[in-house]
Amino acid sequence: MIYRALLTGISGQDGSYLAELLLEKGYEVYGVVRRTSQNGLGRIAHIADRLFLLPGDVTDLSSLERVVRMAMPHEVYNLASQSYVPYSFDAPLQTIEVTGVGAINVFEAVRLHAPGAKIYQASSSEQFGNATESPQTETTPFHPISPYACAKVLAHLAAQVYRKTYEMYISCGIAFNHESPRRGEEFVTRKITQAIGRIKVGAQQQLSLGNTASRRDWSHAKDIMMGAWLTLQRGIPDEYVFASGVSYSVKEFYELAFNYAGLDPNAYVNISARLARPQDIHDFVGDASKAKRELGWSPIYSFRDLVREMVESECANAEHRDPQSISG
């Protein structure tokens, strides 16, 4: 039997790695792609000929219904999101519509047309906000402090409602920060490593950052997507934290990244208060004991492995491009 998986957000960092993983496991992989994103498929260009890409939008229930009827999936992974937290303060309604209501549209389309399918909802550590306990687990209360976090809480609670009310298989993976060379350029980790690549070829002179004392629990996106797949292989739906269990500050990230590139961070990094979030979370660290115990999940990449890979990838990319085309 060939399993069919349907992915929203397939063209993003997480979607691209999950698509690769599922193809390796022999799945037929269907991806929901917004028509306006047809030119933004670079992360999956190398596997596009092995995918079934279907036009749709998580904010449009009718389009999702059509996609589900076409794919008739056994597994559905909802990865679509407006996931850049700072932007959610500028566009709160759009963020709620895409990240929160969009998830409910996915659940509803599956309920109506493929009720036996298993659903993975990508939840976020941002839901915890400035948590009252550390490390954070599946039972830590939510205290969202951004529109993005509010939208993720909406989706997470809706998943629980659909699970109980309609007896659907919907599991939530509460993923802590996860990065890779495919991370969006707006995120701080990619901003750092991309700047290093540009500095190495003389296309950039300085890097400006906001709150570098903020701490995060960083993992590799590949590890988190393995957790997503393992979640749906279990017989019953549930909720799992996916995290490394160790937090590092933004300063520690950029210092390590600059050191890997053979550069002195003090010569290039400027701290700018205007780049700080309106509200920021001081420290995140997750406890993935439940996922390790029940799913057999364990991260492969260390923090140092992750930073090194991102720096090496960015430096290699910069060396093969015209400095004029990447000047900041």
Coordinates of C-alpha atoms in Angstrom, one line a residue:
M1 CA 0.0 0.0 0.0
I2 CA 1.3 3.4 -0.9
Y3 CA 0.5 6.1 1.6
R4 CA -0.5 9.6 0.5
A5 CA 0.4 12.7 2.5
L6 CA -0.9 16.2 2.0
L7 CA 1.2 19.1 3.1
T8 CA 0.2 22.7 3.5
G9 CA 3.3 25.0 3.6
I10 CA 5.2 22.6 1.5
S11 CA 7.3 25.4 -0.1
G12 CA 8.6 26.5 3.3
Q13 CA 11.6 25.4 5.3
D14 CA 9.7 22.7 7.2
G15 CA 7.6 21.6 4.3
S16 CA 10.6 21.0 2.1
Y17 CA 12.4 18.8 4.6
L18 CA 9.2 16.9 5.4
A19 CA 8.5 16.3 1.7
E20 CA 12.0 14.9 1.3
L21 CA 11.5 12.6 4.3
L22 CA 8.2 11.3 3.1
L23 CA 9.5 10.7 -0.4
E24 CA 12.4 8.7 1.1
K25 CA 9.8 6.6 2.9
G26 CA 7.8 5.8 -0.3
Y27 CA 4.9 8.2 0.1
E28 CA 3.0 10.0 -2.6
V29 CA 3.4 13.6 -1.5
Y30 CA 0.8 16.2 -2.4
G31 CA 1.4 19.9 -1.6
V32 CA -0.9 22.8 -1.3
V33 CA 0.6 25.8 -3.2
R34 CA -0.9 29.3 -3.4
R35 CA -1.1 30.6 -7.0
T36 CA 0.9 33.6 -5.9
S37 CA 3.7 31.4 -4.6
Q38 CA 4.4 29.7 -7.9
N39 CA 7.7 31.5 -8.2
G40 CA 8.6 30.8 -4.6
L41 CA 9.2 27.1 -4.8
G42 CA 13.0 27.2 -4.7
R43 CA 13.3 25.0 -1.6
I44 CA 11.5 22.1 -3.4
A45 CA 12.7 22.7 -6.9
H46 CA 15.1 19.7 -6.7
I47 CA 12.1 17.3 -5.9
A48 CA 9.3 19.1 -7.8
D49 CA 9.1 16.4 -10.4
R50 CA 8.3 13.9 -7.7
L51 CA 5.6 15.9 -6.0
F52 CA 1.9 16.6 -6.8
L53 CA 1.4 20.3 -6.3
L54 CA -2.2 21.5 -6.1
P55 CA -3.4 25.1 -6.1
G56 CA -5.1 26.1 -2.8
D57 CA -5.0 28.5 0.1
V58 CA -5.6 27.7 3.8
T59 CA -7.7 30.9 4.0
D60 CA -10.1 29.5 1.3
L61 CA -12.1 26.5 2.6
S62 CA -13.5 25.6 -0.8
S63 CA -10.0 25.3 -2.3
L64 CA -8.9 23.0 0.5
E65 CA -12.0 20.9 0.1
R66 CA -11.1 20.5 -3.6
V67 CA -7.5 19.6 -2.7
V68 CA -8.5 17.0 -0.1
R69 CA -10.9 15.4 -2.6
M70 CA -8.1 15.2 -5.2
A71 CA -5.4 13.8 -2.9
M72 CA -7.6 11.7 -0.6
P73 CA -4.7 11.6 1.9
H74 CA -3.9 9.2 4.7
E75 CA -1.9 11.8 6.5
V76 CA -2.2 15.6 6.5
Y77 CA 0.5 17.9 7.8
N78 CA -0.6 21.5 8.4
L79 CA 2.6 23.6 8.3
A80 CA 1.2 26.7 6.6
S81 CA 1.6 29.8 8.7
Q82 CA 2.5 33.4 8.8
S83 CA 5.3 32.5 11.2
Y84 CA 7.4 35.7 11.5
V85 CA 6.5 36.9 14.9
P86 CA 7.6 40.6 14.5
Y87 CA 5.5 40.9 11.4
S88 CA 2.4 39.6 13.3
F89 CA 2.4 42.9 15.2
D90 CA 2.1 44.8 11.9
A91 CA -0.5 42.4 10.4
P92 CA -2.4 40.8 13.3
L93 CA -5.6 40.1 11.4
Q94 CA -3.7 38.5 8.5
T95 CA -1.7 36.4 10.9
I96 CA -4.9 35.2 12.7
E97 CA -6.6 34.4 9.4
V98 CA -3.7 32.4 8.0
T99 CA -2.3 30.8 11.1
G100 CA -5.4 30.3 13.2
V101 CA -8.4 30.2 11.0
G102 CA -6.4 28.5 8.2
A103 CA -5.8 25.5 10.5
I104 CA -9.5 25.2 11.3
N105 CA -10.2 25.3 7.5
V106 CA -7.7 22.4 7.1
F107 CA -9.5 20.4 9.9
E108 CA -12.9 21.1 8.4
A109 CA -11.9 20.1 4.9
V110 CA -10.5 16.8 6.2
R111 CA -13.6 16.2 8.4
L112 CA -15.8 16.6 5.4
H113 CA -13.9 14.7 2.7
A114 CA -11.3 12.4 4.4
P115 CA -12.4 11.9 8.0
G116 CA -10.2 8.9 8.4
A117 CA -7.0 10.8 7.7
K118 CA -4.5 11.6 10.5
I119 CA -3.7 15.3 10.9
Y120 CA -0.5 16.9 12.3
Q121 CA -0.9 20.4 13.5
A122 CA 2.3 22.4 13.8
S123 CA 2.0 24.1 17.1
S124 CA 4.6 26.5 18.5
S125 CA 6.6 27.2 21.6
E126 CA 5.6 30.8 21.2
Q127 CA 2.2 29.7 22.7
F128 CA 3.9 29.6 26.1
G129 CA 4.9 33.2 26.0
N130 CA 6.9 34.2 29.2
A131 CA 6.0 30.9 30.8
T132 CA 5.5 30.4 34.5
E133 CA 7.6 27.3 34.5
S134 CA 10.8 26.0 32.9
P135 CA 11.4 23.8 31.1
Q136 CA 8.1 23.9 29.2
T137 CA 6.1 20.7 28.7
E138 CA 2.9 19.6 27.1
T139 CA 1.0 20.7 30.2
T140 CA 2.6 24.2 30.6
P141 CA -0.1 26.9 30.5
F142 CA -0.2 29.1 27.4
H143 CA 0.5 32.8 27.9
P144 CA 0.7 34.2 24.3
I145 CA 2.2 37.7 24.0
S146 CA 2.1 38.2 20.2
P147 CA -0.6 37.9 17.5
Y148 CA 1.3 35.0 16.1
A149 CA 1.2 33.2 19.4
C150 CA -2.5 33.9 19.8
A151 CA -3.2 32.4 16.3
K152 CA -1.2 29.3 17.2
V153 CA -3.1 28.9 20.5
L154 CA -6.4 29.2 18.5
A155 CA -5.3 26.4 16.1
H156 CA -4.0 24.2 19.0
L157 CA -7.3 24.5 20.9
A158 CA -9.3 24.0 17.8
A159 CA -7.4 20.8 17.2
Q160 CA -8.4 19.5 20.6
V161 CA -12.0 20.4 19.9
Y162 CA -12.1 18.6 16.6
R163 CA -10.3 15.6 18.1
K164 CA -12.9 15.3 20.9
T165 CA -16.1 16.5 19.2
Y166 CA -15.6 14.7 15.8
E167 CA -13.4 11.9 17.0
M168 CA -10.7 12.9 14.5
Y169 CA -7.1 11.9 14.7
I170 CA -5.4 15.3 15.2
S171 CA -2.0 15.5 16.9
C172 CA -0.1 18.7 17.8
G173 CA 3.7 19.0 17.7
I174 CA 4.7 21.9 19.9
A175 CA 8.0 22.7 18.2
F176 CA 10.6 25.0 19.7
N177 CA 12.7 27.2 17.4
H178 CA 14.1 25.2 14.5
E179 CA 16.5 26.5 11.9
S180 CA 18.5 25.4 8.8
P181 CA 20.1 26.9 5.7
R182 CA 16.5 27.0 4.3
R183 CA 15.3 29.3 7.0
G184 CA 13.6 32.5 5.8
E185 CA 15.9 35.5 5.5
E186 CA 13.8 37.6 7.9
F187 CA 14.6 35.3 10.9
V188 CA 17.4 36.3 13.1
T189 CA 19.5 33.1 12.7
R190 CA 19.4 33.4 8.9
K191 CA 20.0 37.1 9.1
I192 CA 23.2 36.4 11.0
T193 CA 24.6 33.7 8.8
Q194 CA 23.6 35.5 5.6
A195 CA 25.4 38.6 6.9
I196 CA 28.5 36.5 7.6
G197 CA 28.5 35.2 4.0
R198 CA 28.2 38.8 2.6
I199 CA 30.9 40.1 4.9
K200 CA 33.3 37.3 3.8
V201 CA 33.0 38.5 0.2
G202 CA 33.0 42.2 1.0
A203 CA 29.4 42.8 0.2
Q204 CA 28.4 43.9 3.7
Q205 CA 30.2 45.7 6.5
Q206 CA 28.0 45.6 9.5
L207 CA 25.2 43.5 11.1
S208 CA 22.5 45.2 13.2
L209 CA 20.6 43.2 15.8
G210 CA 18.0 43.9 18.4
N211 CA 17.7 42.0 21.7
T212 CA 20.7 39.7 21.7
A213 CA 20.0 38.6 25.3
S214 CA 16.9 36.7 24.3
R215 CA 17.3 33.0 24.7
R216 CA 15.9 30.2 22.5
D217 CA 15.9 26.4 22.4
W218 CA 17.2 25.9 18.9
S219 CA 17.0 22.6 16.9
H220 CA 17.5 21.6 13.3
A221 CA 14.3 21.6 11.1
K222 CA 15.1 18.1 9.9
D223 CA 14.9 16.8 13.5
I224 CA 11.6 18.6 14.1
M225 CA 10.1 17.2 10.9
M226 CA 11.2 13.7 11.9
G227 CA 9.2 14.3 15.0
A228 CA 6.2 15.4 13.0
W229 CA 6.2 12.1 11.0
L230 CA 6.7 10.0 14.1
T231 CA 3.7 11.7 15.7
L232 CA 1.3 10.3 13.1
Q233 CA 2.7 6.8 13.3
R234 CA 1.4 6.4 16.8
G235 CA -2.0 4.7 17.3
I236 CA -3.7 7.5 19.2
P237 CA -3.5 11.3 18.7
D238 CA -1.7 13.4 21.3
E239 CA 0.5 16.4 21.8
Y240 CA 4.3 16.5 22.0
V241 CA 7.0 19.0 22.6
F242 CA 9.9 18.9 20.3
A243 CA 13.0 20.6 21.6
S244 CA 16.7 20.2 22.3
G245 CA 16.3 20.9 26.0
V246 CA 19.0 23.6 26.0
S247 CA 18.7 27.3 25.4
Y248 CA 21.2 29.7 23.9
S249 CA 21.1 33.5 23.6
V250 CA 21.1 35.3 20.3
K251 CA 24.5 36.6 21.3
E252 CA 25.8 33.1 21.8
F253 CA 24.5 32.2 18.3
Y254 CA 26.1 35.0 16.5
E255 CA 29.4 34.7 18.4
L256 CA 29.7 31.0 17.5
A257 CA 28.7 31.7 13.9
F258 CA 31.3 34.5 13.4
N259 CA 33.9 32.3 15.1
Y260 CA 33.2 29.5 12.6
A261 CA 33.7 31.9 9.8
G262 CA 37.0 33.1 11.3
L263 CA 35.6 36.6 12.0
D264 CA 35.6 38.8 15.1
P265 CA 32.0 39.5 15.9
N266 CA 32.9 42.7 17.8
A267 CA 34.2 44.2 14.6
Y268 CA 30.9 43.8 12.7
V269 CA 27.9 43.5 15.1
N270 CA 25.9 46.6 16.2
I271 CA 23.0 46.5 18.7
S272 CA 20.0 48.6 17.8
A273 CA 17.1 49.0 20.2
R274 CA 14.7 49.8 17.4
L275 CA 15.0 46.2 16.1
A276 CA 13.6 44.7 19.3
R277 CA 10.1 43.3 19.4
P278 CA 7.3 45.2 21.0
Q279 CA 7.1 42.3 23.5
D280 CA 9.8 39.7 23.7
I281 CA 10.2 36.3 25.4
H282 CA 13.1 36.1 27.8
D283 CA 13.9 32.4 27.7
F284 CA 12.5 29.3 26.0
V285 CA 13.6 25.7 26.8
G286 CA 11.6 22.7 26.1
D287 CA 11.3 19.2 27.7
A288 CA 10.9 16.6 25.0
S289 CA 10.8 13.7 27.4
K290 CA 7.4 12.6 26.3
A291 CA 8.3 12.5 22.6
K292 CA 11.5 10.6 23.4
R293 CA 9.6 8.1 25.6
E294 CA 6.5 7.5 23.5
L295 CA 7.7 8.2 19.9
G296 CA 11.4 7.2 20.2
W297 CA 12.3 10.7 18.9
S298 CA 15.7 12.1 19.5
P299 CA 17.4 15.0 17.8
I300 CA 20.5 14.2 15.7
Y301 CA 21.9 17.7 15.3
S302 CA 23.5 19.6 18.1
F303 CA 23.4 23.4 18.4
R304 CA 27.0 23.6 17.2
D305 CA 26.2 21.3 14.2
L306 CA 23.3 23.6 13.3
V307 CA 25.3 26.8 13.4
R308 CA 28.2 25.3 11.5
E309 CA 25.9 24.0 8.7
M310 CA 24.2 27.3 8.3
V311 CA 27.4 29.3 8.2
E312 CA 29.1 26.9 5.8
S313 CA 26.1 27.0 3.5
E314 CA 25.9 30.8 3.5
C315 CA 29.6 31.2 2.9
A316 CA 29.5 28.7 0.0
N317 CA 26.5 30.5 -1.6
A318 CA 28.2 33.9 -1.2
E319 CA 31.4 32.7 -2.9
H320 CA 29.4 31.6 -6.0
R321 CA 27.5 34.8 -6.4
D322 CA 28.4 38.2 -7.8
P323 CA 29.1 40.5 -4.7
Q324 CA 27.3 43.3 -6.5
S325 CA 24.1 41.2 -6.5
I326 CA 24.2 40.4 -2.8
S327 CA 25.3 43.8 -1.4
G328 CA 23.3 44.8 1.6

